[in-house]
Short mmCIF file of C-alpha atoms in Angstrom, two decimals:
data_model
loop_
_atom_site.label_atom_id
_atom_site.label_comp_id
_atom_site.label_asym_id
_atom_site.label_seq_id
_atom_site.Cartn_x
_atom_site.Cartn_y
_atom_site.Cartn_z
CA UNK A 23 148.73 -124.70 -59.36
CA UNK A 24 147.91 -121.31 -60.90
CA UNK A 25 145.14 -120.87 -63.46
CA UNK A 26 146.32 -121.63 -66.98
CA UNK A 27 149.35 -123.60 -65.77
CA UNK A 28 149.51 -127.08 -67.33
CA UNK A 29 152.59 -128.28 -65.44
CA UNK A 30 155.39 -126.82 -63.34
CA UNK A 31 158.53 -128.02 -61.59
CA UNK A 32 162.30 -128.31 -61.81
CA UNK A 33 164.13 -129.23 -65.01
CA UNK A 34 167.81 -128.92 -65.86
CA UNK A 35 168.46 -126.72 -68.89
CA UNK A 36 171.51 -126.50 -71.12
CA UNK A 37 172.86 -122.97 -71.53
CA UNK A 38 176.07 -121.62 -73.06
CA UNK A 39 178.69 -118.94 -72.73
CA UNK A 40 181.61 -117.78 -74.83
CA UNK A 41 185.05 -118.84 -73.69
CA UNK A 42 187.26 -115.72 -73.70
CA UNK A 43 184.13 -113.67 -74.35
CA UNK A 44 181.00 -112.41 -72.69
CA UNK A 45 178.34 -114.75 -71.26
CA UNK A 46 175.43 -115.45 -73.55
CA UNK A 47 171.79 -115.07 -72.59
CA UNK A 48 170.29 -118.51 -72.14
CA UNK A 49 168.00 -118.07 -75.15
CA UNK A 50 170.65 -116.64 -77.50
CA UNK A 51 171.40 -118.01 -80.94
CA UNK A 52 175.04 -117.42 -81.84
CA UNK A 53 176.31 -117.32 -85.44
CA UNK A 54 178.84 -120.10 -85.74
CA UNK A 55 181.21 -121.70 -88.16
CA UNK A 56 182.26 -125.33 -88.42
CA UNK A 57 185.80 -126.20 -87.49
CA UNK A 58 187.81 -128.87 -89.39
CA UNK A 59 186.96 -131.21 -86.51
CA UNK A 60 183.23 -130.65 -87.06
CA UNK A 61 182.71 -128.55 -83.92
CA UNK A 62 180.76 -125.31 -83.85
CA UNK A 63 183.00 -122.34 -83.07
CA UNK A 64 182.36 -118.63 -82.73
CA UNK A 65 184.59 -116.13 -84.54
CA UNK A 66 185.54 -114.60 -81.15
CA UNK A 67 185.87 -117.82 -79.17
CA UNK A 68 184.09 -121.10 -78.59
CA UNK A 69 180.85 -121.89 -76.83
CA UNK A 70 181.04 -123.72 -73.52
CA UNK A 71 177.82 -125.41 -72.50
CA UNK A 72 176.76 -125.88 -68.91
CA UNK A 73 173.65 -127.23 -67.22
CA UNK A 74 171.57 -125.33 -64.69
CA UNK A 75 168.45 -126.21 -62.74
CA UNK A 76 165.52 -123.91 -63.49
CA UNK A 77 161.90 -123.69 -62.37
CA UNK A 78 159.69 -124.31 -65.41
CA UNK A 79 156.06 -123.35 -65.89
CA UNK A 80 154.17 -124.73 -68.89
CA UNK A 81 151.27 -122.65 -70.18
CA UNK A 82 149.13 -123.16 -73.25
CA UNK A 83 151.51 -121.55 -75.75
CA UNK A 84 154.67 -120.90 -73.75
CA UNK A 85 157.22 -122.67 -71.58
CA UNK A 86 158.65 -120.19 -69.04
CA UNK A 87 161.75 -120.78 -66.95
CA UNK A 88 162.93 -118.97 -63.83
CA UNK A 89 166.17 -118.67 -61.93
CA UNK A 90 166.13 -119.82 -58.32
CA UNK A 91 167.59 -117.57 -55.64
CA UNK A 92 167.39 -118.00 -51.89
CA UNK A 93 164.97 -120.86 -52.32
CA UNK A 94 162.48 -118.89 -54.46
CA UNK A 95 161.96 -118.43 -58.18
CA UNK A 96 163.10 -115.01 -59.35
CA UNK A 97 160.62 -112.97 -61.38
CA UNK A 98 160.39 -111.96 -64.14
CA UNK A 99 161.19 -115.19 -66.03
CA UNK A 100 164.78 -115.81 -67.10
CA UNK A 101 163.44 -116.79 -70.51
CA UNK A 102 160.55 -118.21 -72.47
CA UNK A 103 160.13 -120.79 -75.20
CA UNK A 104 157.31 -120.13 -77.67
CA UNK A 105 155.71 -123.48 -78.45
CA UNK A 106 153.84 -122.52 -81.62
CA UNK A 107 155.51 -124.48 -84.43
CA UNK A 108 157.93 -126.25 -82.08
CA UNK A 109 159.06 -129.81 -82.68
CA UNK A 110 159.83 -132.10 -79.75
CA UNK A 111 162.25 -135.04 -79.60
CA UNK A 112 161.83 -137.50 -76.74
CA UNK A 113 163.81 -139.51 -75.96
CA UNK A 114 166.79 -137.41 -77.06
CA UNK A 115 170.07 -139.32 -76.95
CA UNK A 116 172.46 -136.62 -78.14
CA UNK A 117 174.31 -136.59 -74.79
CA UNK A 118 175.61 -139.99 -73.71
CA UNK A 119 175.71 -139.12 -69.99
CA UNK A 120 172.25 -137.53 -69.99
CA UNK A 121 169.66 -140.12 -71.09
CA UNK A 122 166.63 -138.23 -69.74
CA UNK A 123 166.60 -135.31 -72.18
CA UNK A 124 163.81 -133.59 -74.06
CA UNK A 125 164.81 -131.55 -77.11
CA UNK A 126 162.69 -128.64 -78.31
CA UNK A 127 163.32 -126.94 -81.67
CA UNK A 128 161.49 -123.68 -82.33
CA UNK A 129 160.31 -122.24 -85.62
CA UNK A 130 163.52 -120.17 -85.70
CA UNK A 131 165.60 -123.38 -85.32
CA UNK A 132 166.69 -122.54 -81.77
CA UNK A 133 167.30 -125.77 -79.86
CA UNK A 134 166.62 -126.29 -76.16
CA UNK A 135 167.77 -129.33 -74.18
CA UNK A 136 165.85 -130.03 -70.96
CA UNK A 137 166.67 -132.84 -68.53
CA UNK A 138 164.20 -134.46 -66.14
CA UNK A 139 165.00 -136.39 -62.97
CA UNK A 140 163.51 -139.71 -64.10
CA UNK A 141 162.10 -141.40 -67.19
CA UNK A 142 158.58 -141.12 -65.80
CA UNK A 143 158.94 -137.37 -65.16
CA UNK A 144 160.57 -136.84 -68.58
CA UNK A 145 157.69 -138.60 -70.33
CA UNK A 146 155.12 -136.64 -68.30
CA UNK A 147 156.71 -133.33 -69.36
CA UNK A 148 156.97 -134.50 -72.98
CA UNK A 149 153.31 -135.51 -72.98
CA UNK A 150 152.14 -132.13 -71.64
CA UNK A 151 154.44 -130.12 -73.92
CA UNK A 152 153.32 -132.10 -76.98
CA UNK A 153 149.70 -131.45 -76.02
CA UNK A 154 150.43 -127.72 -75.70
CA UNK A 155 152.17 -127.65 -79.10
CA UNK A 156 149.16 -129.27 -80.79
CA UNK A 157 146.50 -127.56 -78.65
CA UNK A 158 144.82 -126.15 -81.75
CA UNK A 159 144.63 -129.57 -83.41
CA UNK A 160 142.20 -131.75 -81.40
CA UNK A 161 142.88 -134.79 -83.58
CA UNK A 162 146.55 -134.83 -82.70
CA UNK A 163 145.84 -134.27 -79.01
CA UNK A 164 143.51 -137.27 -79.05
CA UNK A 165 146.24 -139.39 -80.68
CA UNK A 166 148.48 -138.73 -77.68
CA UNK A 167 146.05 -140.70 -75.51
CA UNK A 168 145.94 -143.75 -77.78
CA UNK A 169 148.68 -146.39 -77.83
CA UNK A 170 148.75 -148.93 -80.63
CA UNK A 171 147.61 -152.33 -79.40
CA UNK A 172 149.58 -154.32 -81.92
CA UNK A 173 153.02 -154.11 -83.43
CA UNK A 174 154.37 -155.63 -86.62
CA UNK A 175 157.98 -155.28 -87.66
CA UNK A 176 158.19 -153.48 -91.04
CA UNK A 177 159.14 -155.94 -93.81
CA UNK A 178 162.27 -153.98 -94.76
CA UNK A 179 163.71 -154.23 -91.22
CA UNK A 180 165.02 -157.51 -89.79
CA UNK A 181 165.90 -158.35 -86.20
CA UNK A 182 169.45 -159.03 -87.40
CA UNK A 183 169.66 -155.47 -88.73
CA UNK A 184 168.50 -154.07 -85.40
CA UNK A 185 171.09 -156.10 -83.48
CA UNK A 186 173.83 -155.02 -85.89
CA UNK A 187 172.82 -151.41 -85.29
CA UNK A 188 172.86 -152.02 -81.52
CA UNK A 189 176.48 -153.20 -81.82
CA UNK A 190 177.55 -150.09 -83.76
CA UNK A 191 180.49 -148.51 -81.92
CA UNK A 192 179.33 -144.92 -82.48
CA UNK A 193 175.53 -145.04 -82.33
CA UNK A 194 174.67 -148.36 -80.72
CA UNK A 195 173.99 -149.52 -77.17
CA UNK A 196 177.06 -149.36 -74.94
CA UNK A 197 177.01 -152.12 -72.30
CA UNK A 198 178.59 -151.31 -68.95
CA UNK A 199 178.84 -152.87 -65.46
CA UNK A 200 175.60 -152.63 -63.48
CA UNK A 201 174.72 -153.79 -59.99
CA UNK A 202 171.61 -155.50 -58.68
CA UNK A 203 171.14 -156.74 -55.12
CA UNK A 204 174.87 -156.91 -54.37
CA UNK A 205 175.84 -158.62 -57.63
CA UNK A 206 177.79 -156.89 -60.40
CA UNK A 207 176.88 -157.81 -63.97
CA UNK A 208 179.35 -156.90 -66.69
CA UNK A 209 178.40 -155.68 -70.17
CA UNK A 210 174.74 -154.97 -69.43
CA UNK A 211 172.25 -152.22 -70.21
CA UNK A 212 168.99 -151.22 -68.52
CA UNK A 213 165.60 -151.89 -70.06
CA UNK A 214 164.43 -148.30 -70.32
CA UNK A 215 167.66 -147.32 -72.12
CA UNK A 216 167.02 -149.90 -74.84
CA UNK A 217 163.43 -148.69 -75.21
CA UNK A 218 164.73 -145.11 -75.61
CA UNK A 219 167.26 -146.30 -78.18
CA UNK A 220 164.70 -148.22 -80.28
CA UNK A 221 162.41 -145.17 -80.43
CA UNK A 222 165.18 -142.69 -81.20
CA UNK A 223 166.40 -144.90 -84.06
CA UNK A 224 162.84 -145.11 -85.49
CA UNK A 225 162.50 -148.87 -85.00
CA UNK A 226 159.41 -148.20 -82.86
CA UNK A 227 156.87 -145.39 -82.75
CA UNK A 228 156.18 -145.53 -79.00
CA UNK A 229 157.19 -147.29 -75.81
CA UNK A 230 154.64 -150.10 -76.14
CA UNK A 231 155.97 -150.99 -79.59
CA UNK A 232 159.57 -150.82 -78.34
CA UNK A 233 158.82 -153.18 -75.43
CA UNK A 234 157.20 -155.68 -77.82
CA UNK A 235 160.15 -155.43 -80.20
CA UNK A 236 162.65 -155.98 -77.38
CA UNK A 237 160.66 -159.05 -76.31
CA UNK A 238 161.00 -160.39 -79.87
CA UNK A 239 164.76 -159.92 -79.64
CA UNK A 240 164.77 -162.01 -76.47
CA UNK A 241 162.59 -164.72 -78.00
CA UNK A 242 165.01 -165.01 -80.92
CA UNK A 243 167.93 -165.26 -78.44
CA UNK A 244 169.59 -161.98 -79.42
CA UNK A 245 169.18 -160.64 -75.88
CA UNK A 246 169.16 -162.26 -72.46
CA UNK A 247 167.67 -161.01 -69.20
CA UNK A 248 170.09 -160.57 -66.31
CA UNK A 249 169.27 -160.46 -62.61
CA UNK A 250 166.14 -160.99 -60.52
CA UNK A 251 163.92 -158.24 -62.03
CA UNK A 252 164.26 -159.16 -65.69
CA UNK A 253 164.44 -162.93 -65.15
CA UNK A 254 161.15 -162.82 -63.26
CA UNK A 255 159.44 -161.03 -66.15
CA UNK A 256 160.07 -163.78 -68.71
CA UNK A 257 157.74 -166.09 -66.78
CA UNK A 258 154.85 -163.96 -68.03
CA UNK A 259 152.87 -165.53 -70.83
CA UNK A 260 152.26 -162.19 -72.53
CA UNK A 261 154.97 -161.35 -75.06
CA UNK A 262 154.48 -157.61 -74.56
CA UNK A 263 155.23 -157.95 -70.84
CA UNK A 264 158.34 -160.12 -70.99
CA UNK A 265 160.67 -157.17 -71.49
CA UNK A 266 160.63 -154.49 -68.79
CA UNK A 267 160.72 -150.80 -69.67
CA UNK A 268 162.40 -150.17 -66.34
CA UNK A 269 165.50 -148.44 -65.00
CA UNK A 270 166.35 -151.36 -62.69
CA UNK A 271 165.87 -154.29 -65.11
CA UNK A 272 169.14 -155.48 -66.73
CA UNK A 273 169.76 -157.10 -70.11
CA UNK A 274 172.77 -158.16 -72.16
CA UNK A 275 173.67 -159.44 -75.62
CA UNK A 276 173.29 -163.23 -75.64
CA UNK A 277 176.90 -163.88 -76.59
CA UNK A 278 178.21 -161.85 -73.67
CA UNK A 279 176.03 -163.43 -70.99
CA UNK A 280 178.35 -163.62 -68.02
CA UNK A 281 177.96 -162.37 -64.51
CA UNK A 282 180.41 -161.74 -61.75
CA UNK A 283 179.11 -161.94 -58.21
CA UNK A 284 181.03 -159.73 -55.82
CA UNK A 285 181.19 -160.82 -52.20
CA UNK A 286 180.14 -158.21 -49.67
CA UNK A 287 183.69 -158.14 -48.33
CA UNK A 288 184.89 -156.89 -51.73
CA UNK A 289 182.28 -154.14 -52.09
CA UNK A 290 183.28 -150.72 -50.85
CA UNK A 291 181.02 -148.84 -48.47
CA UNK A 292 179.90 -146.39 -51.15
CA UNK A 293 178.99 -149.27 -53.47
CA UNK A 294 176.92 -150.87 -50.73
CA UNK A 295 175.08 -147.59 -50.20
CA UNK A 296 174.26 -147.34 -53.90
CA UNK A 297 173.25 -150.99 -54.34
CA UNK A 298 169.78 -150.62 -52.83
CA UNK A 299 166.59 -150.59 -54.87
CA UNK A 300 165.54 -147.11 -56.02
CA UNK A 301 162.22 -146.25 -54.34
CA UNK A 302 161.81 -142.62 -55.40
CA UNK A 303 163.77 -139.88 -57.13
CA UNK A 304 163.21 -136.27 -58.05
CA UNK A 305 164.50 -132.71 -58.00
CA UNK A 306 164.39 -130.95 -54.64
CA UNK A 307 166.00 -127.76 -53.32
CA UNK A 308 168.41 -128.29 -50.40
CA UNK A 309 169.95 -125.80 -47.98
CA UNK A 310 173.72 -126.04 -47.63
CA UNK A 311 175.25 -126.77 -44.23
CA UNK A 312 177.98 -124.09 -44.34
CA UNK A 313 176.88 -121.21 -46.58
CA UNK A 314 173.15 -121.86 -46.00
CA UNK A 315 172.42 -121.24 -49.68
CA UNK A 316 169.77 -123.19 -51.58
CA UNK A 317 170.63 -125.41 -54.54
CA UNK A 318 168.60 -127.81 -56.62
CA UNK A 319 169.73 -131.41 -56.30
CA UNK A 320 168.50 -134.69 -57.75
CA UNK A 321 167.54 -136.83 -54.76
CA UNK A 322 167.49 -140.63 -54.96
CA UNK A 323 165.85 -142.68 -52.21
CA UNK A 324 166.97 -146.31 -51.92
CA UNK A 325 166.04 -149.23 -49.69
CA UNK A 326 167.97 -152.36 -48.62
CA UNK A 327 170.02 -150.53 -47.45
CA UNK A 328 168.00 -147.37 -46.77
CA UNK A 329 169.90 -144.28 -47.96
CA UNK A 330 169.02 -140.86 -49.33
CA UNK A 331 171.65 -139.55 -51.77
CA UNK A 332 171.71 -136.27 -53.67
CA UNK A 333 173.44 -135.41 -56.95
CA UNK A 334 174.49 -132.16 -58.61
CA UNK A 335 172.48 -132.09 -61.87
CA UNK A 336 174.93 -129.63 -63.45
CA UNK A 337 177.74 -132.21 -63.34
CA UNK A 338 178.35 -134.81 -66.03
CA UNK A 339 179.47 -137.61 -63.71
CA UNK A 340 176.70 -139.60 -62.08
CA UNK A 341 178.15 -139.62 -58.56
CA UNK A 342 176.44 -138.45 -55.38
CA UNK A 343 177.73 -135.21 -53.84
CA UNK A 344 176.26 -136.26 -50.51
CA UNK A 345 173.98 -138.68 -48.76
CA UNK A 346 173.12 -140.32 -45.46
CA UNK A 347 171.68 -143.45 -43.91
CA UNK A 348 168.00 -143.27 -42.99
CA UNK A 349 168.24 -145.77 -40.15
CA UNK A 350 167.16 -143.98 -36.98
CA UNK A 351 166.35 -140.76 -38.86
CA UNK A 352 163.37 -138.48 -38.27
CA UNK A 353 161.46 -136.65 -41.02
CA UNK A 354 158.75 -134.01 -40.64
CA UNK A 355 157.02 -131.21 -42.54
CA UNK A 356 157.75 -127.59 -41.60
CA UNK A 357 155.10 -124.92 -41.38
CA UNK A 358 154.64 -122.71 -44.44
CA UNK A 359 153.62 -119.58 -42.50
CA UNK A 360 156.95 -117.87 -41.84
CA UNK A 361 160.53 -119.07 -42.00
CA UNK A 362 161.28 -121.84 -39.47
CA UNK A 363 164.31 -121.72 -37.19
CA UNK A 364 167.42 -122.98 -38.95
CA UNK A 365 166.22 -122.00 -42.41
CA UNK A 366 167.85 -119.10 -44.25
CA UNK A 367 166.61 -117.08 -47.22
CA UNK A 368 163.19 -116.03 -48.44
CA UNK A 369 162.08 -119.58 -49.12
CA UNK A 370 159.20 -120.62 -51.36
CA UNK A 371 157.58 -123.07 -48.95
CA UNK A 372 156.77 -126.80 -49.01
CA UNK A 373 159.64 -127.41 -46.58
CA UNK A 374 160.51 -130.56 -44.71
CA UNK A 375 163.36 -131.58 -42.45
CA UNK A 376 165.33 -134.80 -42.02
CA UNK A 377 167.31 -135.32 -38.80
CA UNK A 378 169.81 -138.16 -39.03
CA UNK A 379 170.84 -140.51 -36.24
CA UNK A 380 173.95 -138.38 -35.60
CA UNK A 381 171.75 -135.24 -35.25
CA UNK A 382 172.59 -133.67 -38.63
CA UNK A 383 169.71 -131.50 -39.86
CA UNK A 384 168.81 -131.37 -43.58
CA UNK A 385 166.34 -128.70 -44.78
CA UNK A 386 164.68 -129.53 -48.10
CA UNK A 387 162.04 -127.89 -50.32
CA UNK A 388 159.66 -129.78 -52.56
CA UNK A 389 157.92 -128.21 -55.55
CA UNK A 390 154.44 -128.68 -54.08
CA UNK A 391 152.63 -129.77 -50.91
CA UNK A 392 151.63 -133.02 -52.59
CA UNK A 393 155.22 -133.81 -53.54
CA UNK A 394 156.39 -132.96 -50.01
CA UNK A 395 153.84 -135.39 -48.57
CA UNK A 396 154.98 -138.12 -50.97
CA UNK A 397 158.64 -137.71 -49.98
CA UNK A 398 157.86 -137.68 -46.25
CA UNK A 399 155.75 -140.81 -46.54
CA UNK A 400 158.41 -142.63 -48.61
CA UNK A 401 161.22 -141.68 -46.19
CA UNK A 402 159.22 -142.60 -43.09
CA UNK A 403 158.79 -146.15 -44.37
CA UNK A 404 162.59 -146.58 -44.40
CA UNK A 405 163.45 -145.04 -41.04
#
């Protein structure tokens, strides 16, 4: 990592362009009016938002982002976000289909929405950005490292009020079908989503408080754990550990506690592929098979069964655009001195290759040597 760089890697950024007009620079602020429907419109057209993967570099006072071309970041930066006077919102739940957002609002009221590949990566970025924002205030930086060890529900807020808010049709928790180990559970939500929701609605100040509060909701029989992961946690004697801040732990409202077990004969092949336990996920750059161009994809590694799927982070739907079984596959690092055979473009480095059982070759770039080593090690365990 370069001197003065606090953190770097891929994030997905929201940008906009004018429909029936000229594209907007990613950092532009466009004068707008409010339509009768409450939507922002431009006098010469309306703004269409899209999502693009960018390479971000966090420095002490600035967050820079770069376009990626041919597997390398393009200099100079595509844009920069001045952090002095910024406010940060994390978790940001303004987009229902994008639960891993960070929102930055500058002194000039420009808003930036940045999406990470996982809750852990989102929180790591939020931690570093918050530290950079308050770099000149040592007291606030120190507070970032201290979690409260106790949590008491404010007297003006009752558990009943929280549950009523959770049921709200517009701003509450929306249960949906989720799968764990081959079983489909209707009307459930994942643990980390509820933790995000409690913080964003100001019922908790941090994740530790939110976990404790969710455990209280379970103790009072407002919520029930569903599936192996969450059921196992309630055997813990520590209240703060009974609820899991986890993307694989499932919960439901007590009154809707029903599960439907699907037999393997009824599960489609794609559902079987996606039913495995998530081992690792992150943004990686992948070379296409036909055009040989490089695009950033969100990779998800699963076991039981062992599959590696990749998703287009610019799309709203959470469906893989590709993937393959790891059984019988080979994975290896590629040398960084020169461009290996089969690789096109002026690549950035940190390359590795996966060869599937049917001899399909996948060329992938990680953001660092350490990350490449982690992916290779994780994949090898499942081949």
